[in-house]
PDB file of C-alpha atoms in Angstrom:
ATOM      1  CA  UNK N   8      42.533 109.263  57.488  1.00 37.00           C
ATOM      2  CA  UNK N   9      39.437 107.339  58.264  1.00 53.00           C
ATOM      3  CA  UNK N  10      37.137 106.352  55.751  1.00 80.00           C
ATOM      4  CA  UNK N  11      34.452 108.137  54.583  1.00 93.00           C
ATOM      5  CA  UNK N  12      30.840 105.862  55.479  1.00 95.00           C
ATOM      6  CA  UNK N  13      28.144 106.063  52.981  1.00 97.00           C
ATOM      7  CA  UNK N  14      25.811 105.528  55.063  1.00 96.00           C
ATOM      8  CA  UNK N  15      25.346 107.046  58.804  1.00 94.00           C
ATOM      9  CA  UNK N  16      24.232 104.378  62.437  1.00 94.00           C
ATOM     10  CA  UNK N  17      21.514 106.562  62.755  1.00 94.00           C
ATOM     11  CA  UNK N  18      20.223 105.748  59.351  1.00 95.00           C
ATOM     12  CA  UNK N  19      20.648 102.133  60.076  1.00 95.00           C
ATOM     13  CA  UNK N  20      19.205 102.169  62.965  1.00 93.00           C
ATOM     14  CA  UNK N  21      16.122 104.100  62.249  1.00 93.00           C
ATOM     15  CA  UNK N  22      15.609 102.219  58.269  1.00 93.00           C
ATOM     16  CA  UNK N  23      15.767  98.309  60.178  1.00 93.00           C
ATOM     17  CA  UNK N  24      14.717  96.845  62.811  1.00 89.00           C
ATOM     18  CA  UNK N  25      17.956  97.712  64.964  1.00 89.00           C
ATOM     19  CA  UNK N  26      16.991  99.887  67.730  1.00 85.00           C
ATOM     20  CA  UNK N  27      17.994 102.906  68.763  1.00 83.00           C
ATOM     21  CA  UNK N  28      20.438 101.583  71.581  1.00 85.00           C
ATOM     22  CA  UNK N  29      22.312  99.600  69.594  1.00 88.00           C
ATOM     23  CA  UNK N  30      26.111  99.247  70.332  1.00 86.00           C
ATOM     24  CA  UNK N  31      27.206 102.062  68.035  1.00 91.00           C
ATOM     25  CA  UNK N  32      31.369 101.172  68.424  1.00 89.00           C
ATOM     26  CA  UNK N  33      30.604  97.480  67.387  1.00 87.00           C
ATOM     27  CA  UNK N  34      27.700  98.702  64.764  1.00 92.00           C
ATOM     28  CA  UNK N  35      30.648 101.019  63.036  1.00 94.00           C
ATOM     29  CA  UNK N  36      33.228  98.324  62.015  1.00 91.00           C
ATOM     30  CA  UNK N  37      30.330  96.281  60.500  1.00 93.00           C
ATOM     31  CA  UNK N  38      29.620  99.234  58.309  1.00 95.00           C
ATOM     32  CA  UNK N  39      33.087  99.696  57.212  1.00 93.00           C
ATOM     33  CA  UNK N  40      33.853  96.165  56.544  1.00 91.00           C
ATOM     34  CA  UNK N  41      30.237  95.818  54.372  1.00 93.00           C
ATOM     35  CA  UNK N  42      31.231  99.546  52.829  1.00 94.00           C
ATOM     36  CA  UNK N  43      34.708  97.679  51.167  1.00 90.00           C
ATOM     37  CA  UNK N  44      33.585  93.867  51.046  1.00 89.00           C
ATOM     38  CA  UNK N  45      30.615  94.330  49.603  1.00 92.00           C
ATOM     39  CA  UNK N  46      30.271  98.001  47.885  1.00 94.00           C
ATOM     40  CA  UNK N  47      33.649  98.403  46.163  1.00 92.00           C
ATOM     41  CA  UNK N  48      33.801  94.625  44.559  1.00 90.00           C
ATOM     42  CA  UNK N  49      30.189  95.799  43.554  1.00 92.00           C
ATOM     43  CA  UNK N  50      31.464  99.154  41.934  1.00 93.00           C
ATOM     44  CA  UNK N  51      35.394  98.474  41.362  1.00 92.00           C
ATOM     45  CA  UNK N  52      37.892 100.613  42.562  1.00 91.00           C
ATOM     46  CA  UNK N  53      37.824 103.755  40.197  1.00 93.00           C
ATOM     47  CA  UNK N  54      33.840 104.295  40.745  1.00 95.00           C
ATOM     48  CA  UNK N  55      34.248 103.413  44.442  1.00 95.00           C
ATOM     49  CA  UNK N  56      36.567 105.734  45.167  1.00 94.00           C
ATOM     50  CA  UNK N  57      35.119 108.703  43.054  1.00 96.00           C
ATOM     51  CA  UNK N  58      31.568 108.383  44.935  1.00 96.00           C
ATOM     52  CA  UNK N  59      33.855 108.396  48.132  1.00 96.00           C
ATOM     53  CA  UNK N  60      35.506 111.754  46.973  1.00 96.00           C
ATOM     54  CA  UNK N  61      32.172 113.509  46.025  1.00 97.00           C
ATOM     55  CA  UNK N  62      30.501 112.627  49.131  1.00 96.00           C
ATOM     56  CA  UNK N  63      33.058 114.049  50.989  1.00 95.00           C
ATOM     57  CA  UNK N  64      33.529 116.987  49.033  1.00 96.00           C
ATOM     58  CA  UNK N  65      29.378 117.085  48.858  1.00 96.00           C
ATOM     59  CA  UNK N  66      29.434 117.089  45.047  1.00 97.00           C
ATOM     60  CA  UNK N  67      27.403 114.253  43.607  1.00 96.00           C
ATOM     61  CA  UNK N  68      25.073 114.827  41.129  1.00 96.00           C
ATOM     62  CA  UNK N  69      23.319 113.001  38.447  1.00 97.00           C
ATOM     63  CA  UNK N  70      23.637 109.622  37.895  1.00 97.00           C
ATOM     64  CA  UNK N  71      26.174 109.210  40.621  1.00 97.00           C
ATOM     65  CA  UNK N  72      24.076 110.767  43.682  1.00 97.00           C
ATOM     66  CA  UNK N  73      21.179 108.243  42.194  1.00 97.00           C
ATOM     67  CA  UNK N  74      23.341 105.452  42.414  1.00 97.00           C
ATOM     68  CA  UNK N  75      24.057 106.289  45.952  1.00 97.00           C
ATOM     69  CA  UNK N  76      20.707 106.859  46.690  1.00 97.00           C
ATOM     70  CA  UNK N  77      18.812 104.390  45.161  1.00 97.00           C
ATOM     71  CA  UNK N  78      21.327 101.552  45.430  1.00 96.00           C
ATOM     72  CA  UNK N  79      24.445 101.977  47.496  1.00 96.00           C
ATOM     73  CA  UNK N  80      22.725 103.159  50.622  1.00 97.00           C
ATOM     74  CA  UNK N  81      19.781 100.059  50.243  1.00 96.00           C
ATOM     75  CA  UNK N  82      22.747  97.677  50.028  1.00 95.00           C
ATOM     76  CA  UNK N  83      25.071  98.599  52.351  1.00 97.00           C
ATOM     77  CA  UNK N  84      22.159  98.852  55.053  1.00 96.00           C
ATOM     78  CA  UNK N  85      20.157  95.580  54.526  1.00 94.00           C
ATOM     79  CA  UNK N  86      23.892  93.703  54.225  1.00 94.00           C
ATOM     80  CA  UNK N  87      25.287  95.503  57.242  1.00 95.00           C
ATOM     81  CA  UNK N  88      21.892  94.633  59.458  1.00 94.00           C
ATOM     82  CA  UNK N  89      22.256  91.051  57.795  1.00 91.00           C
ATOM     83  CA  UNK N  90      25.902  90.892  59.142  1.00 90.00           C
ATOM     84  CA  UNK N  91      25.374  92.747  62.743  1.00 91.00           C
ATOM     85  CA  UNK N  92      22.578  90.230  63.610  1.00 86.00           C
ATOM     86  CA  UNK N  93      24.733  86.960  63.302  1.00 83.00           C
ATOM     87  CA  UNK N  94      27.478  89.001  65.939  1.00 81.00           C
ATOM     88  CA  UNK N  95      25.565  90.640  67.895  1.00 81.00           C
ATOM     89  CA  UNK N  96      25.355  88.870  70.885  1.00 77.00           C
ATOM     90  CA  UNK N  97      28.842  88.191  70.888  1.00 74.00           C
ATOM     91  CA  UNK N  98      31.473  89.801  72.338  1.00 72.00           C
ATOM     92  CA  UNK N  99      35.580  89.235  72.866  1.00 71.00           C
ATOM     93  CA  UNK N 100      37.081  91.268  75.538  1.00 74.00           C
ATOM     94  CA  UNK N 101      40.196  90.235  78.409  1.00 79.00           C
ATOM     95  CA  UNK N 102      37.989  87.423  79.189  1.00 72.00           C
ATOM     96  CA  UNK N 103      37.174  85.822  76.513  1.00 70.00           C
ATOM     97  CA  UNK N 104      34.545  84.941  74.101  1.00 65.00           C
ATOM     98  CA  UNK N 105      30.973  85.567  75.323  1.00 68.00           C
ATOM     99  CA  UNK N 106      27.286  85.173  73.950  1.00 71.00           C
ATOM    100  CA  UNK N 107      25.069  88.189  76.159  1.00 69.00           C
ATOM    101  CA  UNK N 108      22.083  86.765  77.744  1.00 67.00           C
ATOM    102  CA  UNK N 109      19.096  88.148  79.899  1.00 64.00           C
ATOM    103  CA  UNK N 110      17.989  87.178  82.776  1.00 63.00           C
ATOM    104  CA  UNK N 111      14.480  86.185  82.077  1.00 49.00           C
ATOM    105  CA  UNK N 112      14.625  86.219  78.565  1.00 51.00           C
ATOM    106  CA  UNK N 113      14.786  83.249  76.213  1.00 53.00           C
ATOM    107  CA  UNK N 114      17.417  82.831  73.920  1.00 59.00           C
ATOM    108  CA  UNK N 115      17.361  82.657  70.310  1.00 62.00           C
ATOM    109  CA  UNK N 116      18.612  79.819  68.363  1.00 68.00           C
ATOM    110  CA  UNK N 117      20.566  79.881  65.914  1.00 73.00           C
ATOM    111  CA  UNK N 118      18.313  79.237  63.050  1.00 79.00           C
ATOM    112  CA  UNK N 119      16.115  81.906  64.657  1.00 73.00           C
ATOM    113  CA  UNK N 120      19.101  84.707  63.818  1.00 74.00           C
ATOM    114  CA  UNK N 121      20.112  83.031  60.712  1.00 80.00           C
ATOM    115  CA  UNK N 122      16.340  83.335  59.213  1.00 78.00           C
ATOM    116  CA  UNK N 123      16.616  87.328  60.340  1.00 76.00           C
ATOM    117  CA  UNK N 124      19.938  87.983  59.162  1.00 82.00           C
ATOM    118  CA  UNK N 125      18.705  86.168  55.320  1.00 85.00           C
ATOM    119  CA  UNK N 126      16.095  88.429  55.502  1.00 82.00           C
ATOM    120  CA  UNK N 127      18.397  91.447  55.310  1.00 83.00           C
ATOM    121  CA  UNK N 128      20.827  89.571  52.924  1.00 85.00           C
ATOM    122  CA  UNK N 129      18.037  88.888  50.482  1.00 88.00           C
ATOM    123  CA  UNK N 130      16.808  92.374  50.062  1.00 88.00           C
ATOM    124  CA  UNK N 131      20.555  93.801  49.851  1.00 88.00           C
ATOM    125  CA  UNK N 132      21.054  91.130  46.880  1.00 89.00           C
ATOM    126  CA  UNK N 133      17.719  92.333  45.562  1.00 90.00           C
ATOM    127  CA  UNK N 134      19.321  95.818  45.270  1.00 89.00           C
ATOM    128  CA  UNK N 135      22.655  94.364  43.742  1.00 89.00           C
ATOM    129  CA  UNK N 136      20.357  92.894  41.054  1.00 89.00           C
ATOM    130  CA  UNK N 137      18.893  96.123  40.456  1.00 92.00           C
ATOM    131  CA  UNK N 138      21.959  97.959  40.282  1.00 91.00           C
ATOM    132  CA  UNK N 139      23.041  95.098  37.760  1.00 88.00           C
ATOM    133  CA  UNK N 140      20.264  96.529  35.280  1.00 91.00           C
ATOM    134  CA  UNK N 141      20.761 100.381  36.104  1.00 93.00           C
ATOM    135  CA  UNK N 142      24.485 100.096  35.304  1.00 91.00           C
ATOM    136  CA  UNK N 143      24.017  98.666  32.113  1.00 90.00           C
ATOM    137  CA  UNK N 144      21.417 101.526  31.002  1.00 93.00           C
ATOM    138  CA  UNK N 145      23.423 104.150  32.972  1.00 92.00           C
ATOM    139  CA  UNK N 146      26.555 103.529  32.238  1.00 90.00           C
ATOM    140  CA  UNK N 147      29.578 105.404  33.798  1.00 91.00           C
ATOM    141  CA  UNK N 148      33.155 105.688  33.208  1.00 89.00           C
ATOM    142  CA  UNK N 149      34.248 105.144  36.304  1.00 91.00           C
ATOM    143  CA  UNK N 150      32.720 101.179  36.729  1.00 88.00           C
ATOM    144  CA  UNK N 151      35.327  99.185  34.696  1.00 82.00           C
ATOM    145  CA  UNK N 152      35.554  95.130  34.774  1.00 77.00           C
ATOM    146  CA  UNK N 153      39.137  95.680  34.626  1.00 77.00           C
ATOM    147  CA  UNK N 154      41.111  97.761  36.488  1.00 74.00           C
ATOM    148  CA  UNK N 155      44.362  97.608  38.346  1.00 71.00           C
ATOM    149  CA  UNK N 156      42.583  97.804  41.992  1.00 72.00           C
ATOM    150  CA  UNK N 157      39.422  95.913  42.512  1.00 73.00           C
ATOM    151  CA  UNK N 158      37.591  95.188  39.995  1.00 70.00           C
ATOM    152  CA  UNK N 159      33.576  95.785  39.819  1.00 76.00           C
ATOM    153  CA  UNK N 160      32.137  92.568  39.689  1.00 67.00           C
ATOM    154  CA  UNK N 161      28.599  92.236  37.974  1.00 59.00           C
ATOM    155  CA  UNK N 162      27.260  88.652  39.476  1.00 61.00           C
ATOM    156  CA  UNK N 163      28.308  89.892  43.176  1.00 66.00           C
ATOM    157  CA  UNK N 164      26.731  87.215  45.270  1.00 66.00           C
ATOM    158  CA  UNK N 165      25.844  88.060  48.736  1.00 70.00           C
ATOM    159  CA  UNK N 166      26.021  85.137  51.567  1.00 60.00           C
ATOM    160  CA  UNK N 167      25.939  85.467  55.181  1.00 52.00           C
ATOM    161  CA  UNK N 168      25.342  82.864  57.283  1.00 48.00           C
ATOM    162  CA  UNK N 169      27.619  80.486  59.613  1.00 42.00           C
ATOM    163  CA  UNK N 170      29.977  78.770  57.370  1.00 39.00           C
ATOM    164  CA  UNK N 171      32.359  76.646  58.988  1.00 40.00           C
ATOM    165  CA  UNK N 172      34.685  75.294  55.712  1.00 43.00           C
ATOM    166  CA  UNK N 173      33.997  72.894  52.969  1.00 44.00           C
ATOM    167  CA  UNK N 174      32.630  69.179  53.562  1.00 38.00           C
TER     168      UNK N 174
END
């Protein structure tokens, strides 16, 4: 079964500066890989997969729907738009690797992209901050330190950027 996104293309798109013809096949596998790298080591397992099972049953409530709401959703946008700008103009197909460019149309350099995509990275780790202090005065049963899946992790540090190994 495919998994459940918390957060919809059209959302993306219409919340960021993406616009509205934006690849949505190589949008979706963005979203998916920010839902699990970035939202469940934020909420652990247990609390991941309950706000997975009342989204798609379309019973959250309470503190859980605000947690989606207010953080989740912020998050997994800004760090998905952060991610999707640094690939964007790439593409692998029978070919090969290819960078897209216009006819025209100047290119953008790399820092160019990489001071765009921050952008997006620093206000998703300005939600993951907040959520840091709402967890602590909402607490729920479901986020646990230490669990036998993933476990939440409370200093979650988002990076994105080109990283090419350690010097």
């Amino acid at each position: 079964m495919p998994e459940l996104l918390l957060v919809d293309p059209q959302t993306i798109m219409t919340d960021t500066i993406l616009s509205g013809n934006v690849d949505v096949d190589k949008l979706l596998p963005i979203i998916k890989e920010t839902q699990l790298k970035t939202i469940e080591e934020l909420l652990g397992t247990e609390l991941y997969d309950k706000i997975i099972a009342d989204k798609e049953a379309n019973t959250l409530t309470g503190n859980y729907l605000i947690l989606l709401n207010d953080y989740i959703k912020p998050i997994l946008i800004n760090q998905t738009v952060a991610s999707y700008i640094l690939i964007s103009p790439y593409t692998v197909g029978n070919g090969g690797f290819f960078k897209r460019t216009y006819n025209g149309v100047e290119t953008t350099d790399n820092r160019e992209v990489d001071r765009v995509s921050q952008l997006y990275n620093s206000t998703a780790q300005m939600y993951v901050n907040r959520f840091n202090k709402w967890i602590v005065l909402n607490p729920l049963t479901e986020y646990k330190t230490d669990q036998n899946e993933v476990n939440a992790i409370n200093n979650i540090n988002l990076n994105n950027g080109w990283y090419f190994g350690n010097r």
